[in-house]
Short mmCIF file of C-alpha atoms in Angstrom, two decimals:
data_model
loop_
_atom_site.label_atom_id
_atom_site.label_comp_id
_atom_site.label_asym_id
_atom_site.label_seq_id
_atom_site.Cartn_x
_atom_site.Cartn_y
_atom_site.Cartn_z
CA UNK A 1 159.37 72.23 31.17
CA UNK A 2 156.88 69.96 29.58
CA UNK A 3 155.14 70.58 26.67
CA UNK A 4 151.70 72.25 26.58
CA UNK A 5 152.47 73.24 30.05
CA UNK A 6 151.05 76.86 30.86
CA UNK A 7 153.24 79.51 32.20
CA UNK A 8 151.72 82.25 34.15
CA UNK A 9 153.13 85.07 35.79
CA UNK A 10 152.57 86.97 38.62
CA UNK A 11 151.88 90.86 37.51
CA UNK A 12 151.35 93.63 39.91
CA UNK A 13 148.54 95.96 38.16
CA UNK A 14 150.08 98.89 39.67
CA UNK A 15 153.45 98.33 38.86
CA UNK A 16 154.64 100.89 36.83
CA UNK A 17 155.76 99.56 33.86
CA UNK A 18 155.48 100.24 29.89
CA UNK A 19 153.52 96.86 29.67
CA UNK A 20 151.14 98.19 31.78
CA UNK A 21 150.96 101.19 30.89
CA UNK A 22 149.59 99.78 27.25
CA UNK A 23 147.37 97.44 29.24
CA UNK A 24 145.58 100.17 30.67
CA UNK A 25 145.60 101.97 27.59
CA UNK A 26 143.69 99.45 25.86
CA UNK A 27 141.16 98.88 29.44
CA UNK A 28 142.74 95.84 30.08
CA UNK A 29 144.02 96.89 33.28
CA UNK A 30 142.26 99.35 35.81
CA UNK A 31 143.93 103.03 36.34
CA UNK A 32 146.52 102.93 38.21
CA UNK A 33 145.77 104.07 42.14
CA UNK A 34 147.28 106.85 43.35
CA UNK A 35 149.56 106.26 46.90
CA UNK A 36 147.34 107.48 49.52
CA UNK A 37 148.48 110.73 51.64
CA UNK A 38 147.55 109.31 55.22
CA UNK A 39 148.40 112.33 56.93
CA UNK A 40 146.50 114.54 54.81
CA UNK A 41 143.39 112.40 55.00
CA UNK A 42 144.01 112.22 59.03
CA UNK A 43 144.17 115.90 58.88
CA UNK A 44 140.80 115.83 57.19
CA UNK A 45 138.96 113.68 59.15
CA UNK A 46 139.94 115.60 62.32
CA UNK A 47 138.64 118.51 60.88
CA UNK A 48 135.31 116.95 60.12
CA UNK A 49 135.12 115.86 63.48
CA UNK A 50 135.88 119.06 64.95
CA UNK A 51 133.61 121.36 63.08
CA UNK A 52 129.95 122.08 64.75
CA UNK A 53 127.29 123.00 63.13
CA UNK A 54 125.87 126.27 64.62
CA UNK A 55 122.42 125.13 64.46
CA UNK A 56 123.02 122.21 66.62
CA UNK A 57 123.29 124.74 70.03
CA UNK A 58 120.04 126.98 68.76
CA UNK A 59 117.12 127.04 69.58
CA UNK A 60 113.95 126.69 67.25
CA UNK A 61 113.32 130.72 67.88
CA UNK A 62 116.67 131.23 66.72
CA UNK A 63 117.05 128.64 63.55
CA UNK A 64 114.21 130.81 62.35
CA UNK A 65 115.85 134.12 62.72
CA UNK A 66 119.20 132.23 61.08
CA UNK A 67 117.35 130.50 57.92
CA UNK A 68 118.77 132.39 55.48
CA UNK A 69 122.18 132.11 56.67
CA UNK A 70 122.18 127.88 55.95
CA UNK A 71 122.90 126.73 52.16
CA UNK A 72 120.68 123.45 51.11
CA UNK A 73 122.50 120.78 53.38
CA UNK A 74 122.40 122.85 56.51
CA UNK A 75 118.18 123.39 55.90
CA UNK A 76 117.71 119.67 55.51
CA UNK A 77 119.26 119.08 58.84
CA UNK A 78 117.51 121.76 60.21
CA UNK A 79 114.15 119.73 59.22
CA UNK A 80 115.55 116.87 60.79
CA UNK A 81 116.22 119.00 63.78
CA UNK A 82 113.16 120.68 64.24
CA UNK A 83 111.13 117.20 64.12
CA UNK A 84 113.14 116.16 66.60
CA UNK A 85 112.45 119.10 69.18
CA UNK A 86 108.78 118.99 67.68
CA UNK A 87 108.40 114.88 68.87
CA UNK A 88 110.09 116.25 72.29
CA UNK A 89 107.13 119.05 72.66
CA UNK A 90 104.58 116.57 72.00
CA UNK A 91 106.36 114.26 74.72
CA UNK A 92 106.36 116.98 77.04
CA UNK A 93 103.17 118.01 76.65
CA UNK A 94 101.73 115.05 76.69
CA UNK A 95 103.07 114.21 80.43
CA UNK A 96 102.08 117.70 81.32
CA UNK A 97 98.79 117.56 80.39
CA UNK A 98 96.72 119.02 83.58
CA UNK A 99 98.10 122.58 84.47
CA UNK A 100 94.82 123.91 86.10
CA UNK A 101 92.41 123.23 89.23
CA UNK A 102 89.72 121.96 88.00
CA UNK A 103 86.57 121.56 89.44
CA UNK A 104 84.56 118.21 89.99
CA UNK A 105 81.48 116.89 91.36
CA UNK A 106 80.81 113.97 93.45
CA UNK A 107 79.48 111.31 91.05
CA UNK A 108 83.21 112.31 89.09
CA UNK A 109 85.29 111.29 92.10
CA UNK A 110 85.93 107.64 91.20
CA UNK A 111 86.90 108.11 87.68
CA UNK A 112 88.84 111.74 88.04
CA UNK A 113 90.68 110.42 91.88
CA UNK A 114 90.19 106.86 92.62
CA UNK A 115 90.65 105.22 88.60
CA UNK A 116 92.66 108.20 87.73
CA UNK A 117 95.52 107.65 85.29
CA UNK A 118 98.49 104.93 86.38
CA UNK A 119 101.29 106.91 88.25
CA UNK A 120 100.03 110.27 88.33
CA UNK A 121 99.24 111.79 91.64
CA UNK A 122 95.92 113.01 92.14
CA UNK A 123 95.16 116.43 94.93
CA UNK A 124 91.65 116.87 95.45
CA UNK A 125 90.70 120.03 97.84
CA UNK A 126 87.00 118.86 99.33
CA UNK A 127 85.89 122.65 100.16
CA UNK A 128 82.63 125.22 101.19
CA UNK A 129 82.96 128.41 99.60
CA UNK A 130 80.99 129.86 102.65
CA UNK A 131 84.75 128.91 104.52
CA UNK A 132 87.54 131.42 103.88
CA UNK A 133 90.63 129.05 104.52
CA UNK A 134 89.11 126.69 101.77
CA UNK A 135 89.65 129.69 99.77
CA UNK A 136 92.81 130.83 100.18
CA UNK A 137 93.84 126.75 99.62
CA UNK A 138 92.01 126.89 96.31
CA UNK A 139 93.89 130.38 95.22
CA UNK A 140 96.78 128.12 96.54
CA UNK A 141 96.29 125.03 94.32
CA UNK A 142 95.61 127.15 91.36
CA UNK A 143 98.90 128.53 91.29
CA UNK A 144 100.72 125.51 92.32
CA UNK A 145 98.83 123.46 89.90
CA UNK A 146 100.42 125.76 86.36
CA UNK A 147 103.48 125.69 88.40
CA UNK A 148 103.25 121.40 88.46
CA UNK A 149 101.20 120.26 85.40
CA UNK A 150 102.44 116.34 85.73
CA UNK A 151 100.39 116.24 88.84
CA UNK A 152 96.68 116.33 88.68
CA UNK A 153 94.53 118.98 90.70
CA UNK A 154 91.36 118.94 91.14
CA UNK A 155 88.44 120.64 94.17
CA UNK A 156 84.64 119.58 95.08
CA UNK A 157 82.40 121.01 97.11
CA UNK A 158 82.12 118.85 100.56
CA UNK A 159 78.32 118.46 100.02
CA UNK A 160 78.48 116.74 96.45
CA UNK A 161 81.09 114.08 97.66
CA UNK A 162 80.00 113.46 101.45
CA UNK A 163 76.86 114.21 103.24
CA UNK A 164 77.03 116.16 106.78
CA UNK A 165 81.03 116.68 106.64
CA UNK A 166 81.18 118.49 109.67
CA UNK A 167 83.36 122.23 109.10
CA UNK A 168 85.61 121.66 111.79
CA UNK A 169 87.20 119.05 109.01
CA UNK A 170 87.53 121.68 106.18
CA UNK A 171 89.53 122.46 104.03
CA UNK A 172 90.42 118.88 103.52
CA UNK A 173 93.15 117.48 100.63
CA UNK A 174 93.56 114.23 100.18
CA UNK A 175 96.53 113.21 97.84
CA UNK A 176 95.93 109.62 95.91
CA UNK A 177 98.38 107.86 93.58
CA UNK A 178 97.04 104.76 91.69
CA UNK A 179 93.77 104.36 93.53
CA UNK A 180 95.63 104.75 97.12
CA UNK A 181 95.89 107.51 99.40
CA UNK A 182 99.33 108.75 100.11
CA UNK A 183 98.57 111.98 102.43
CA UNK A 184 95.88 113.64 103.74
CA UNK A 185 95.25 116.87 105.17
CA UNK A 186 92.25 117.62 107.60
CA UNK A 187 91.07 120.71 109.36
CA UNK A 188 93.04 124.62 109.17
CA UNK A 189 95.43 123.57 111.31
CA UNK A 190 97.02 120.58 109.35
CA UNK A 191 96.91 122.33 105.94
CA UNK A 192 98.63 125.26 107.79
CA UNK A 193 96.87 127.67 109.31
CA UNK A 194 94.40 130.27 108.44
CA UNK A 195 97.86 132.28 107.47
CA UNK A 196 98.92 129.98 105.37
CA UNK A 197 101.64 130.92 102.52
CA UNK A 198 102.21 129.22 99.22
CA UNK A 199 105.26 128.19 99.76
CA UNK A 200 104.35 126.20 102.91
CA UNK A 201 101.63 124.47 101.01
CA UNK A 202 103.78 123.39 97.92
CA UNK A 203 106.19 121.91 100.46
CA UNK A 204 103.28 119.87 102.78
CA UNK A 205 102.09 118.39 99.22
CA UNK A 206 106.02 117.90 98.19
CA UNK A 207 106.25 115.88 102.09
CA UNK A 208 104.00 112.98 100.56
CA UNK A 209 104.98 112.91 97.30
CA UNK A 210 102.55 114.58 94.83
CA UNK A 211 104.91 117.04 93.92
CA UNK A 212 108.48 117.71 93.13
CA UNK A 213 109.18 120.84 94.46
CA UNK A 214 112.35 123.28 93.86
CA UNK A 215 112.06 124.43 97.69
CA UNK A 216 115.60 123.17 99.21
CA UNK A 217 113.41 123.67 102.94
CA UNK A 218 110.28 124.34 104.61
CA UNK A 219 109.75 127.80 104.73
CA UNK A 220 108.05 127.53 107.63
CA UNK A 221 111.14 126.08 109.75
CA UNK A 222 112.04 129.77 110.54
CA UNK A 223 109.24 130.40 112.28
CA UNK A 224 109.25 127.05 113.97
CA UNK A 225 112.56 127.71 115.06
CA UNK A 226 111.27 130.76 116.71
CA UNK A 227 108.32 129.55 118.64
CA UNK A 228 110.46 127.10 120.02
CA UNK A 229 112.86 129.61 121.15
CA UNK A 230 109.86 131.59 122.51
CA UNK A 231 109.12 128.57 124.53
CA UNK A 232 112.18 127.55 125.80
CA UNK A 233 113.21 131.19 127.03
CA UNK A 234 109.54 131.24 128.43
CA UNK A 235 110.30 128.06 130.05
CA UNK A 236 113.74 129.09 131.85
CA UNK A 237 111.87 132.28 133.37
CA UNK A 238 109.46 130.30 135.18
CA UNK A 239 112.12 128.05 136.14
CA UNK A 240 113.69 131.32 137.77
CA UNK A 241 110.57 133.01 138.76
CA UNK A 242 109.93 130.21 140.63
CA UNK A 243 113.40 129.46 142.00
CA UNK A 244 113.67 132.81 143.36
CA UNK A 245 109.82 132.74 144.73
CA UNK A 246 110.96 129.69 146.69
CA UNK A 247 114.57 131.37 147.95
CA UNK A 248 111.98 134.02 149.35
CA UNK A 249 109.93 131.99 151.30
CA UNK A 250 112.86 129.90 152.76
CA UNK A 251 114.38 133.32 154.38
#
């Protein structure tokens, strides 16, 4: 070795030796770390993992009854929670944001039908009180328009939208959707019949899309069925009555 060469050496700080043990007496050295239990911290982490908070499955009605069951961590989630489901609410309410039948007149119909809001389907009832199945689809629309809030519902009388409508057209519902016309219903018989259920009008309005409706099918396809059935048997007893009128006058 040459002179005024350096020697070093390789030291392992954790090394447990009585050098370095009076390193790190004197700070020279850091503590020594501690071997690491990996199962125990695997253990841990599962645990952590694994454990649910009960307020994450509540609802707001219920993280008030349970408030003083949290410590300080749990109520600061909480917060966090409850501005979350607050933000939603405003979200939903802000899409559902009709909920009633409201009435309009005709200098309204442009901006409340024709300009109405991008994407949202429009049902306007043109009606004469003086009519009784214009009626009964107003007490309709009333109740399907709480039951459908997304979708906008709105009536006018006949008079204040189109001069000299003739009766025989009423009720009439047009359904628009961004300035278009997407269905149209004109006269008792095509919105139904003077007997004419809820149910059966949700489901016409559901057939050209201004409503999404829970109905799995038309409620009036029993009663279809029937008259057909009517028919048909009616049908083959002519067909027989007649067949046997002609055996008779053949003898």
């Amino acid at each position: 070795m040459e002179e005024g060469q350096k020697v070093t050496f390789k030291m392992d700080p954790n090394e447990d030796t009585e050098w370095n043990e009076i390193l790190r007496d004197f700070g020279i050295l850091p503590p020594k770390e501690e071997p690491k239990d990996e199962i125990e911290e695997m253990v841990l982490r599962l645990q952590k993992e694994a454990m649910v908070k009960p307020y994450e499955k509540m609802t707001l009605a219920q993280l008030k009854e349970a408030e003083d069951e949290f410590d300080e961590e749990d109520m600061r989630a909480i917060e966090i929670y409850r501005e979350k489901r607050l933000q939603e609410w405003k979200a939903l309410r802000k899409k559902q944001k009709f909920g009633e039948l409201r009435e309009i007149s005709g200098n309204q119909y442009v901006n409340e039908v024709t300009n109405a809001e991008k994407d949202v389907s429009v049902i306007i009832h043109l009606y004469r009180s003086s009519i009784p199945m214009c009626l009964l689809v107003n007490q309709h629309l009333s109740l399907l328009a709480r039951k459908f809030p997304e979708t906008k519902f709105v009536k006018a009388i006949v008079n204040s939208c189109i001069q000299h409508y003739h009766d025989n057209c009423l009720p009439t519902i047009f359904v628009y959707k961004n300035g278009q016309i997407e269905g149209k219903f004109i006269g008792i018989i095509e919105c139904g019949g003077i007997n004419l259920k809820l149910e059966e009008l949700e489901w016409k309005l559901a057939e050209v899309g201004a409503i999404q409706t829970d109905l799995e099918e038309n409620p009036k396809k029993g009663i279809v069925d029937v008259m057909v059935s009517s028919i048909r048997n009616t049908s083959i007893y002519d067909d027989t009555s007649s067949s046997n009128s002609d055996n008779d006058d053949t003898k």
